Coordinates of C-alpha atoms in Angstrom, one line a residue:
M1 CA 108.0 44.6 86.6
P2 CA 106.8 48.1 85.7
K3 CA 107.4 50.8 88.3
I4 CA 104.9 53.3 87.0
H5 CA 101.2 52.7 87.7
V6 CA 98.0 54.8 87.6
L7 CA 96.8 56.0 91.0
E8 CA 93.4 54.9 92.3
K9 CA 90.7 57.5 91.9
H10 CA 90.3 58.3 95.6
V11 CA 94.1 58.6 96.1
A12 CA 94.3 61.0 93.2
E13 CA 91.4 63.0 94.6
L14 CA 93.2 63.3 98.0
I15 CA 96.4 64.5 96.4
A16 CA 94.5 67.1 94.2
A17 CA 92.6 68.3 97.3
G18 CA 95.8 69.1 99.0
E19 CA 96.5 71.8 96.4
V20 CA 93.2 73.6 97.0
V21 CA 92.2 72.8 100.6
E22 CA 95.0 73.6 103.1
R23 CA 93.0 74.5 106.1
P24 CA 89.4 75.6 107.1
A25 CA 90.1 79.1 105.7
S26 CA 90.7 77.5 102.3
V27 CA 87.2 76.0 102.4
A28 CA 85.6 79.2 103.6
K29 CA 87.3 81.2 100.8
E30 CA 86.1 78.8 98.0
L31 CA 82.6 78.7 99.3
V32 CA 82.3 82.4 99.9
E33 CA 83.6 83.2 96.5
N34 CA 80.9 80.9 95.1
T35 CA 78.2 82.9 96.9
V36 CA 79.5 86.1 95.3
D37 CA 79.5 84.5 91.9
A38 CA 75.9 83.4 92.6
G39 CA 74.7 87.0 93.0
A40 CA 74.1 86.8 96.7
T41 CA 73.3 90.0 98.7
A42 CA 73.5 88.4 102.1
V43 CA 76.1 85.8 103.2
T44 CA 76.5 84.1 106.6
V45 CA 79.6 82.1 107.6
E46 CA 79.5 80.1 110.8
I47 CA 82.3 78.0 112.4
K48 CA 82.9 76.0 115.5
H49 CA 86.2 75.2 117.0
G50 CA 88.2 76.9 114.3
G51 CA 86.1 75.4 111.5
I52 CA 87.6 72.0 111.6
P53 CA 84.6 70.0 112.9
F54 CA 82.0 72.4 111.6
L55 CA 81.8 75.1 108.9
R56 CA 78.6 76.5 107.3
V57 CA 78.1 79.0 104.6
T58 CA 74.7 80.3 103.7
D59 CA 73.7 82.7 100.9
N60 CA 70.6 84.0 99.2
G61 CA 72.0 83.7 95.7
C62 CA 70.5 82.1 92.6
G63 CA 70.8 78.5 93.9
M64 CA 71.1 75.3 91.8
V65 CA 68.7 73.1 90.0
R66 CA 68.8 69.4 91.0
E67 CA 70.4 68.2 87.8
D68 CA 73.4 70.4 88.4
V69 CA 74.0 69.4 92.0
P70 CA 75.9 66.1 91.4
L71 CA 77.8 67.7 88.5
A72 CA 79.1 70.5 90.7
F73 CA 81.1 68.0 92.8
L74 CA 82.9 66.5 89.7
R75 CA 86.4 67.7 89.1
H76 CA 86.7 70.3 86.4
A77 CA 83.0 70.9 86.3
T78 CA 82.0 74.6 86.3
S79 CA 79.4 77.0 85.0
K80 CA 81.9 79.9 84.7
V81 CA 84.1 78.8 81.8
Q82 CA 82.8 77.4 78.5
G83 CA 85.9 77.4 76.3
K84 CA 89.6 78.4 76.1
E85 CA 88.6 81.9 74.9
D86 CA 87.0 82.5 78.3
L87 CA 90.3 82.1 80.1
A88 CA 91.6 85.4 78.5
G89 CA 89.1 87.5 80.4
I90 CA 87.9 85.7 83.6
H91 CA 85.5 87.9 85.5
T92 CA 84.3 85.5 88.2
L93 CA 86.1 84.6 91.4
G94 CA 85.9 80.9 90.7
F95 CA 86.6 79.2 87.4
R96 CA 88.7 76.0 87.9
G97 CA 85.9 73.6 88.8
E98 CA 88.1 72.0 91.5
A99 CA 86.9 73.5 94.8
L100 CA 83.8 71.4 95.6
A101 CA 85.4 68.2 94.5
S102 CA 88.5 68.9 96.6
I103 CA 86.4 69.8 99.7
A104 CA 84.2 66.8 99.3
A105 CA 87.2 64.5 99.1
V106 CA 88.4 65.4 102.6
S107 CA 85.2 66.0 104.6
H108 CA 81.5 65.2 105.0
V109 CA 79.5 67.8 103.0
E110 CA 75.8 68.5 103.2
L111 CA 74.3 70.8 100.5
L112 CA 70.9 72.5 100.6
T113 CA 69.9 74.6 97.6
R114 CA 66.9 76.0 95.7
T115 CA 66.3 78.3 92.8
A116 CA 63.6 81.0 92.6
N117 CA 61.6 78.9 90.1
D118 CA 61.6 75.6 92.1
L119 CA 58.9 74.8 94.7
A120 CA 61.2 72.3 96.5
G121 CA 64.9 72.4 97.2
T122 CA 67.5 69.7 97.0
R123 CA 69.5 68.1 99.9
Y124 CA 72.7 66.4 98.8
L125 CA 75.2 64.4 100.9
I126 CA 78.7 63.5 99.9
S127 CA 81.6 62.1 102.1
G128 CA 85.1 61.4 101.0
G129 CA 84.2 62.0 97.4
D130 CA 81.4 59.3 97.5
E131 CA 77.8 60.4 97.0
E132 CA 75.5 59.3 99.9
G133 CA 72.1 60.7 99.0
C134 CA 70.1 63.2 97.1
E135 CA 66.5 64.1 98.1
D136 CA 63.8 66.9 98.1
A137 CA 64.0 69.3 101.0
G138 CA 62.3 72.5 102.1
C139 CA 64.7 75.5 102.1
A140 CA 64.9 79.1 101.3
Q141 CA 66.2 80.4 97.9
G142 CA 69.9 80.2 97.8
T143 CA 72.5 77.7 98.9
T144 CA 73.8 76.3 102.2
F145 CA 77.0 74.3 102.5
V146 CA 77.8 72.4 105.7
V147 CA 81.3 71.0 105.9
R148 CA 82.0 68.6 108.8
D149 CA 85.1 66.8 110.1
L150 CA 87.6 68.4 107.7
F151 CA 90.6 66.1 106.9
Y152 CA 88.9 63.2 108.8
N153 CA 90.5 60.8 106.2
T154 CA 93.8 62.5 105.9
P155 CA 95.4 62.5 109.4
A156 CA 98.7 63.7 108.0
R157 CA 97.1 66.9 106.9
M158 CA 95.3 67.2 110.3
K159 CA 98.7 67.2 112.1
F160 CA 99.7 70.4 110.4
L161 CA 96.7 72.4 111.5
K162 CA 97.3 75.0 114.2
K163 CA 95.3 75.7 117.3
D164 CA 91.5 76.3 116.9
V165 CA 91.9 80.0 117.7
T166 CA 94.5 80.4 115.0
E167 CA 92.5 78.5 112.4
G168 CA 89.4 80.5 113.4
N169 CA 91.3 83.7 112.9
A170 CA 92.3 82.6 109.4
V171 CA 88.6 82.0 108.5
S172 CA 87.7 85.3 110.0
G173 CA 90.3 87.0 107.8
V174 CA 88.8 85.4 104.7
V175 CA 85.4 86.8 105.6
D176 CA 86.9 90.2 106.4
H177 CA 88.6 90.4 103.0
E178 CA 85.4 89.4 101.1
A179 CA 83.4 92.0 103.1
L180 CA 85.9 94.7 102.1
A181 CA 86.0 93.4 98.5
H182 CA 82.2 93.5 98.2
P183 CA 80.6 96.2 100.4
E184 CA 77.3 95.7 98.4
I185 CA 76.9 92.3 100.2
A186 CA 75.9 92.0 103.8
F187 CA 78.3 89.6 105.6
R188 CA 77.8 87.9 108.9
F189 CA 80.4 85.8 110.7
L190 CA 79.5 83.6 113.7
R191 CA 82.3 82.0 115.8
D192 CA 81.3 79.4 118.3
G193 CA 77.8 80.9 118.4
K194 CA 79.0 84.5 118.8
E195 CA 78.5 87.1 116.1
T196 CA 81.8 88.9 115.5
L197 CA 81.1 90.6 112.2
H198 CA 78.0 92.1 110.5
T199 CA 78.4 94.5 107.6
P200 CA 75.4 96.5 106.4
G201 CA 75.7 95.6 102.7
D202 CA 74.8 99.2 101.7
N203 CA 77.6 99.4 99.0
K204 CA 79.5 102.0 101.1
L205 CA 83.0 100.9 101.6
K206 CA 83.7 103.0 104.6
N207 CA 80.8 101.4 106.5
A208 CA 82.3 97.9 105.6
I209 CA 85.7 99.1 106.9
F210 CA 84.1 100.4 110.1
A211 CA 82.4 96.9 110.7
V212 CA 85.6 95.0 109.9
Y213 CA 88.1 97.2 111.9
S214 CA 86.9 99.9 114.2
R215 CA 85.8 103.5 114.6
E216 CA 89.3 104.6 115.5
F217 CA 90.8 103.0 112.4
T218 CA 88.1 104.5 110.2
Q219 CA 88.6 108.0 111.5
G220 CA 92.2 107.9 110.5
L221 CA 91.5 107.3 106.7
L222 CA 91.8 109.4 103.6
P223 CA 89.6 108.8 100.5
V224 CA 91.3 107.9 97.2
R225 CA 89.7 108.1 93.8
Y226 CA 91.8 108.3 90.7
E227 CA 91.9 107.0 87.1
L228 CA 94.9 106.8 84.8
N229 CA 95.5 104.9 81.6
G230 CA 92.4 102.8 82.0
V231 CA 93.2 101.8 85.6
K232 CA 90.8 103.0 88.3
V233 CA 91.9 103.3 91.9
W234 CA 89.4 103.9 94.7
G235 CA 89.2 103.3 98.4
Y236 CA 90.9 104.6 101.5
I237 CA 94.4 104.9 102.9
S238 CA 95.5 105.7 106.4
K239 CA 96.7 109.2 107.3
P240 CA 100.5 109.4 108.0
V241 CA 99.7 109.9 111.7
A242 CA 97.7 106.6 111.7
S243 CA 100.5 104.5 110.3
R244 CA 101.1 100.9 111.4
P245 CA 104.2 99.0 112.6
N246 CA 103.7 96.4 109.9
R247 CA 101.8 95.7 106.7
S248 CA 99.0 93.5 108.2
M249 CA 96.3 96.1 107.4
Q250 CA 97.2 96.6 103.7
N251 CA 94.3 95.3 101.6
F252 CA 94.4 95.4 97.8
F253 CA 91.5 94.2 95.6
F254 CA 91.8 93.7 91.8
N255 CA 88.5 93.6 90.1
G256 CA 86.8 92.5 93.3
R257 CA 89.4 89.9 94.2
Y258 CA 91.7 90.1 97.2
V259 CA 95.3 89.4 96.2
R260 CA 98.8 90.1 97.5
S261 CA 100.3 92.5 95.0
R262 CA 103.9 93.7 95.4
T263 CA 103.3 96.2 92.6
A264 CA 100.5 98.0 94.4
M265 CA 102.3 97.8 97.8
V266 CA 105.5 99.3 96.4
A267 CA 103.6 102.0 94.6
M268 CA 101.7 103.0 97.7
E269 CA 104.7 103.1 99.9
E270 CA 106.6 105.1 97.4
A271 CA 103.8 107.7 97.5
F272 CA 104.1 107.8 101.3
K273 CA 107.9 108.2 101.2
G274 CA 108.9 111.2 103.3
S275 CA 105.6 111.1 105.2
L276 CA 106.3 108.2 107.5
M277 CA 108.9 107.4 110.2
V278 CA 111.3 104.6 109.6
G279 CA 109.7 101.3 110.5
R280 CA 106.1 102.5 110.0
F281 CA 103.8 101.4 107.2
P282 CA 100.5 102.8 105.7
A283 CA 97.3 100.9 106.0
C284 CA 94.8 100.8 103.1
V285 CA 91.7 99.3 101.6
L286 CA 92.3 100.0 97.9
H287 CA 90.2 98.7 94.9
I288 CA 92.0 98.6 91.5
Q289 CA 89.9 98.1 88.5
L290 CA 91.3 97.3 85.0
A291 CA 90.4 95.3 82.0
F292 CA 89.9 91.6 82.7
S293 CA 92.1 90.7 79.8
A294 CA 95.0 92.8 81.3
V295 CA 95.4 90.5 84.3
D296 CA 96.0 86.7 84.6
V297 CA 94.4 85.2 87.7
N298 CA 95.2 81.6 86.7
V299 CA 98.6 81.6 88.4
H300 CA 98.1 79.6 91.6
P301 CA 95.4 77.3 93.0
S302 CA 94.8 79.6 95.9
K303 CA 94.2 82.5 93.4
M304 CA 96.0 84.8 95.8
E305 CA 98.6 85.8 93.2
I306 CA 98.1 87.5 89.8
R307 CA 100.1 88.6 86.8
F308 CA 99.8 91.8 84.8
M309 CA 100.2 92.1 81.1
N310 CA 101.8 95.5 81.9
E311 CA 102.6 96.4 85.5
R312 CA 103.5 100.1 84.7
P313 CA 99.9 101.4 84.4
V314 CA 98.9 99.8 87.7
F315 CA 102.0 101.2 89.5
E316 CA 101.4 104.7 88.2
A317 CA 97.7 104.7 88.9
V318 CA 98.2 103.6 92.5
Y319 CA 101.2 105.9 93.1
H320 CA 99.5 109.0 91.7
G321 CA 96.1 108.2 93.4
V322 CA 97.7 107.8 96.8
K323 CA 100.0 110.9 96.3
T324 CA 97.1 113.0 95.3
A325 CA 95.1 112.0 98.4
L326 CA 98.1 112.8 100.6
Q327 CA 98.7 116.2 99.0
K328 CA 95.0 117.1 99.7
E329 CA 95.5 116.2 103.3
D330 CA 98.7 118.2 103.5
T331 CA 97.1 121.4 102.4
P332 CA 97.5 123.8 105.3
S333 CA 94.8 125.8 106.8
I334 CA 95.4 129.5 107.6
L335 CA 95.3 130.1 111.3
K336 CA 96.1 133.1 113.5
L337 CA 98.0 132.0 116.5
Q338 CA 98.9 134.1 119.5
P339 CA 102.6 134.0 120.3
Q340 CA 103.4 132.0 123.4
P341 CA 106.1 133.0 125.9
Q342 CA 109.0 130.6 125.9
K343 CA 109.6 128.6 129.0
P344 CA 112.5 126.5 130.0
T345 CA 111.9 122.8 129.5
Q346 CA 111.6 120.8 132.7
V347 CA 113.5 117.5 132.9
I348 CA 112.0 115.0 135.4
F349 CA 114.2 112.5 137.2
P350 CA 112.0 109.8 138.7
T351 CA 112.8 108.0 141.9
P352 CA 113.9 104.4 141.7
V353 CA 111.0 102.0 141.2
T354 CA 110.1 99.7 144.1
G355 CA 107.9 97.2 142.5
Q356 CA 104.5 98.5 143.7
Q357 CA 102.0 99.8 141.1
M358 CA 102.1 103.5 140.6
H359 CA 99.1 105.6 139.5
L360 CA 100.4 108.1 137.0
Q361 CA 99.2 109.9 134.0
P362 CA 101.3 109.1 130.9
Q363 CA 103.6 111.9 129.9
R364 CA 102.0 112.3 126.6
H365 CA 98.9 113.7 128.3
Q366 CA 101.1 116.2 130.2
M367 CA 103.5 117.6 127.6
P368 CA 102.4 119.3 124.3
A369 CA 105.4 118.0 122.4
V370 CA 107.3 114.8 122.3
H371 CA 110.7 116.3 122.8
D372 CA 109.8 118.7 125.6
S373 CA 111.3 116.4 128.2
V374 CA 114.1 113.8 128.6
T375 CA 113.8 111.1 131.2
F376 CA 116.8 109.2 132.4
A377 CA 115.1 106.4 134.3
D378 CA 116.7 105.7 137.6
I379 CA 119.7 108.0 136.9
P380 CA 119.8 110.9 139.4
A381 CA 121.2 114.3 138.5
V382 CA 124.8 115.0 139.6
P383 CA 126.0 118.6 140.0
A384 CA 128.9 119.5 137.7
D385 CA 131.2 120.2 140.6
K386 CA 130.4 116.9 142.5
V387 CA 131.8 113.4 142.1
A388 CA 129.8 111.5 144.7
V389 CA 126.5 110.1 143.7
P390 CA 123.6 111.7 145.6
P391 CA 120.8 109.6 147.0
P392 CA 118.0 109.2 144.4
I393 CA 115.4 112.0 144.8
Q394 CA 112.6 113.5 142.7
T395 CA 114.1 116.7 141.3
T396 CA 113.6 119.0 138.3
A397 CA 116.3 120.7 136.4
A398 CA 115.8 123.4 133.8
V399 CA 117.3 122.9 130.4
P400 CA 119.2 126.0 129.1
P401 CA 117.6 127.7 126.0
A402 CA 118.6 126.2 122.7
N403 CA 120.5 129.3 121.7
E404 CA 122.9 129.0 124.6
P405 CA 126.0 126.8 124.2
T406 CA 125.8 123.5 126.0
A407 CA 129.4 122.4 125.7
V408 CA 131.2 122.6 129.1
E409 CA 134.5 121.5 130.3
S410 CA 134.2 119.8 133.7
D411 CA 136.3 117.2 135.4
L412 CA 134.7 113.8 135.9
A413 CA 136.0 111.4 138.5
P414 CA 137.8 108.5 136.9
Q415 CA 135.9 105.2 136.8
T416 CA 137.4 101.7 136.6
S417 CA 136.2 98.7 134.6
G418 CA 137.9 95.5 135.8
D419 CA 141.6 96.0 135.4
A420 CA 141.4 98.8 132.9
E421 CA 143.8 101.7 133.4
E422 CA 142.2 104.7 135.1
K423 CA 142.2 107.8 133.1
P424 CA 140.9 111.2 134.1
Q425 CA 137.9 112.2 132.0
K426 CA 136.7 115.6 131.0
L427 CA 133.4 116.4 129.3
I428 CA 133.9 118.5 126.3
G429 CA 130.2 118.8 125.2
E430 CA 127.6 117.4 122.9
A431 CA 127.5 117.3 119.1
F432 CA 124.3 117.2 117.0
G433 CA 122.2 116.6 120.0
T434 CA 123.3 113.0 119.8
Y435 CA 127.0 112.4 120.6
I436 CA 128.7 113.1 123.9
L437 CA 132.4 114.1 123.6
V438 CA 134.7 113.1 126.4
Q439 CA 138.4 113.6 126.7
Q440 CA 140.1 110.6 128.3
G441 CA 143.5 111.4 129.7
D442 CA 145.9 113.2 127.3
D443 CA 145.6 110.9 124.3
E444 CA 142.0 110.0 123.6
I445 CA 138.6 111.5 122.8
R446 CA 135.7 109.2 123.4
I447 CA 132.5 109.8 121.4
V448 CA 129.3 108.3 123.0
D449 CA 126.0 107.7 121.3
K450 CA 123.7 108.9 124.2
H451 CA 120.6 107.0 122.9
A452 CA 122.5 103.7 122.5
A453 CA 124.1 104.1 125.9
H454 CA 121.0 105.0 127.7
E455 CA 119.0 102.2 126.0
R456 CA 121.6 99.6 127.0
M457 CA 121.5 100.8 130.6
L458 CA 117.7 100.6 130.7
Y459 CA 117.7 97.2 129.1
E460 CA 120.1 95.8 131.7
Q461 CA 117.9 97.4 134.4
L462 CA 114.9 95.6 133.1
K463 CA 116.6 92.3 132.9
A464 CA 117.8 92.6 136.5
Q465 CA 114.2 93.2 137.7
T466 CA 112.7 90.3 139.6
G467 CA 109.0 89.6 139.0
D468 CA 106.7 91.8 136.9
L469 CA 107.9 95.2 135.9
P470 CA 106.4 98.1 137.9
Q471 CA 103.3 99.4 136.2
Q472 CA 101.6 102.8 136.0
M473 CA 97.9 102.9 136.0
L474 CA 96.6 105.0 133.1
L475 CA 94.0 107.6 134.1
S476 CA 92.3 107.0 130.7
P477 CA 92.7 103.5 129.4
I478 CA 93.8 103.3 125.8
T479 CA 92.1 101.2 123.1
V480 CA 94.3 99.8 120.4
T481 CA 93.0 98.4 117.1
L482 CA 94.8 95.3 115.8
S483 CA 94.6 92.8 113.0
K484 CA 93.0 89.4 113.7
E485 CA 96.4 87.7 114.1
E486 CA 97.8 90.5 116.3
Y487 CA 94.7 90.6 118.4
T488 CA 94.8 86.8 119.1
A489 CA 98.5 86.9 119.7
V490 CA 98.1 89.6 122.4
L491 CA 95.3 87.7 124.2
E492 CA 97.5 84.6 124.1
H493 CA 100.4 86.4 125.8
T494 CA 98.6 88.6 128.4
E495 CA 100.7 86.9 131.2
L496 CA 103.9 87.6 129.3
L497 CA 102.9 91.2 128.7
A498 CA 102.1 91.5 132.4
R499 CA 105.7 90.5 133.2
A500 CA 106.7 93.4 130.9
G501 CA 104.5 95.8 132.8
F502 CA 101.4 95.9 130.6
D503 CA 97.8 95.2 131.8
I504 CA 95.9 94.4 128.7
E505 CA 92.4 93.0 128.3
D506 CA 90.0 92.1 125.5
F507 CA 87.8 94.9 124.3
G508 CA 85.9 93.2 121.5
P509 CA 86.9 91.7 118.2
G510 CA 90.1 93.3 116.9
T511 CA 90.5 95.7 119.9
V512 CA 92.3 95.5 123.2
L513 CA 92.2 97.8 126.2
V514 CA 95.4 99.0 127.9
R515 CA 94.9 99.8 131.5
S516 CA 98.5 99.9 132.7
A517 CA 101.9 100.3 131.1
P518 CA 105.5 100.1 132.4
V519 CA 106.6 103.1 134.6
M520 CA 109.5 103.5 132.3
L521 CA 107.3 104.0 129.2
Q522 CA 105.9 107.5 129.4
E523 CA 104.6 108.1 125.9
N524 CA 103.4 106.5 122.6
I525 CA 101.9 103.6 124.4
S526 CA 99.5 102.7 121.6
S527 CA 102.4 102.5 119.1
A528 CA 104.3 100.3 121.5
V529 CA 101.4 97.9 121.9
E530 CA 100.9 97.8 118.1
E531 CA 104.6 96.9 117.6
M532 CA 104.6 94.3 120.3
A533 CA 101.4 92.7 118.8
G534 CA 103.0 92.5 115.4
Y535 CA 106.1 90.8 116.8
L536 CA 104.1 88.3 118.8
A537 CA 101.9 87.5 115.8
E538 CA 105.0 86.8 113.6
N539 CA 107.0 84.9 116.3
R540 CA 104.5 82.5 117.8
T541 CA 106.9 79.6 117.8
S542 CA 109.7 81.5 119.6
I543 CA 110.4 80.5 123.2
L544 CA 109.0 82.7 126.0
T545 CA 112.4 83.9 127.1
E546 CA 113.2 85.2 123.6
K547 CA 109.8 87.0 123.5
L548 CA 110.4 88.6 126.9
D549 CA 113.9 89.7 125.9
W550 CA 112.5 91.4 122.8
L551 CA 109.9 93.2 124.9
Y552 CA 112.6 94.5 127.2
H553 CA 114.5 95.6 124.1
N554 CA 111.5 97.5 122.8
I555 CA 110.6 99.2 126.1
A556 CA 114.2 100.2 126.7
C557 CA 114.5 101.7 123.2
R558 CA 111.3 103.7 123.5
A559 CA 112.1 104.9 127.0
A560 CA 115.7 105.9 126.3
V561 CA 116.6 109.5 125.5
K562 CA 116.4 110.1 121.8
A563 CA 118.9 111.6 119.4
G564 CA 118.1 115.3 119.2
D565 CA 116.6 115.6 122.7
E566 CA 118.1 118.4 124.7
S567 CA 120.2 117.3 127.7
T568 CA 121.8 119.3 130.4
P569 CA 125.5 119.1 131.1
E570 CA 124.7 117.4 134.4
E571 CA 122.7 114.7 132.6
L572 CA 125.5 114.1 130.2
L573 CA 128.0 113.8 133.0
E574 CA 125.9 111.3 134.8
L575 CA 125.3 109.2 131.7
V576 CA 129.0 108.9 131.0
R577 CA 129.7 108.1 134.6
R578 CA 127.2 105.2 134.5
L579 CA 128.5 104.1 131.2
E580 CA 132.0 103.6 132.7
K581 CA 130.7 102.0 135.8
E582 CA 128.6 99.4 134.0
D583 CA 131.1 98.7 131.2
V584 CA 128.6 99.1 128.5
R585 CA 130.0 98.4 125.0
Y586 CA 127.0 97.7 122.7
C587 CA 123.3 98.7 122.6
P588 CA 120.7 95.8 122.6
H589 CA 120.6 96.1 118.8
G590 CA 124.3 95.3 118.6
R591 CA 125.4 98.9 117.6
P592 CA 128.5 100.2 119.4
V593 CA 127.8 102.6 122.3
S594 CA 131.0 104.6 121.9
I595 CA 134.1 104.9 119.7
V596 CA 137.6 106.2 120.6
L597 CA 139.5 108.7 118.5
R598 CA 143.2 108.6 119.5
R599 CA 145.3 111.7 119.6
K600 CA 148.0 110.4 117.3
D601 CA 145.4 109.6 114.6
L602 CA 144.0 113.1 114.9
E603 CA 147.4 114.6 114.7
H604 CA 148.2 112.4 111.7
Q605 CA 145.1 113.8 109.9
F606 CA 146.3 117.4 110.5
G607 CA 149.9 116.5 109.4
R608 CA 151.5 117.1 112.7
I609 CA 153.2 113.7 112.7

């Protein structure tokens, strides 16, 4: 008995549909791309409950004549490719002739369409790939697709869909990308009856960016316009000061098509090299135009990946375009500044937190520079000639000027850790503004990374806290612009963030409002929220305890004294004392807090033994 047989038509249709239609966002992408190819100047996308039970796309494009409507739902039927020679230079977004057939195979589809020359339009119904009706209907010029009950006949596919809010965000992302790809088209997006996007369609990219993201994001952009070797690059990149904690706001469009391009991404980030801190990434909305024959878009059914005939011209055009824009931004202005008298930096030692909410202004509003102060949370100052720990009090201590030596030689009371042997300790000083040098007994020198040590102490302090972390109410609430995925992730985790000391609320699509932050976190609150949002968006499936632990790590790392920050001898003494008392070995990232250099090893290096 033969084992190979031909699949039934409807089974083959369902299998083929799985390559094109993965989720509601796939449907939205195919239908919106059709509206662009139809010459529409206004497009409206509407969804309910994530787009699974209801998704509608309306445009004012050219429409279809009745004879073409049934043909449009046949597999490999298209008006965009006539022969194999057309595949060498595809200039439309759609070309496979598979989308409508795949969508109709797994849903109930209603189509309304009319051309400018027809008096009456056409209403066409198709469900599960089977035609159910075709009749005259009154409608405006253009086309309207209504897709209902997606995957109603493929329950296995339905099981893999995510929550409505997640699926809705994916649809929203599709509309956002198309709006940025085609600023000449006015896009509207309605979600459960609420309009969340409306672009003007005035062919001005910056206005489209403003509608998709926010005023704050738009104000942090630099224009790019460059041409090299037949490749045109135009659009906007973020200023270095407006960088992001991840790449979620990097948008590349090749000949009007949104794609993920490693070539363009690497070229842009190479141009930014030296302008960004480690772990920060540029945002962009960049259009790259090149000959249609120089790029192959027929790589994957999703059309999200492309191949270049030659990547080098693309890389060089993007690199030099971005580099030129950054160099223009870096051109300094000539200013006459009055010399300011130097003042000793004040170091604030806060009192221990008690759990109640404190009304404080973040330090970033008080100090003109980031490194003007160093805060050792919950670590009181200890005079150099004292051993006993004084009661926690609010004090200030002036840091000596940078040109004075900070190395001191002071006795520190020996501390024990378990059954470890007690050794007298003597503070030698600090190297490179980062490492504390301590002599232990007569045979060891201990080198302590002060940031790693302080970070670990703060992390343990946060973990030991019962209930929500103490908050400080911000005098001026901070707005933070996020990607759709990050925005949703933050709103889904407001209770978790409250446990970490953040009071965050919705402030409109893509924006959240920060009213309170942990007392320990005194600066760069916006950056902290951006980084936390990126983590939560990428780790939705992690358990809550892991997420909370990561938040504690992040807060402790940001609140800890930084390498290069100036510290008084008293602060260094107290940090080493606490380090011994708490037996801290590693920072939360797993790096060692200290290393020991033995006397005999040192003498061996100098040839003494």
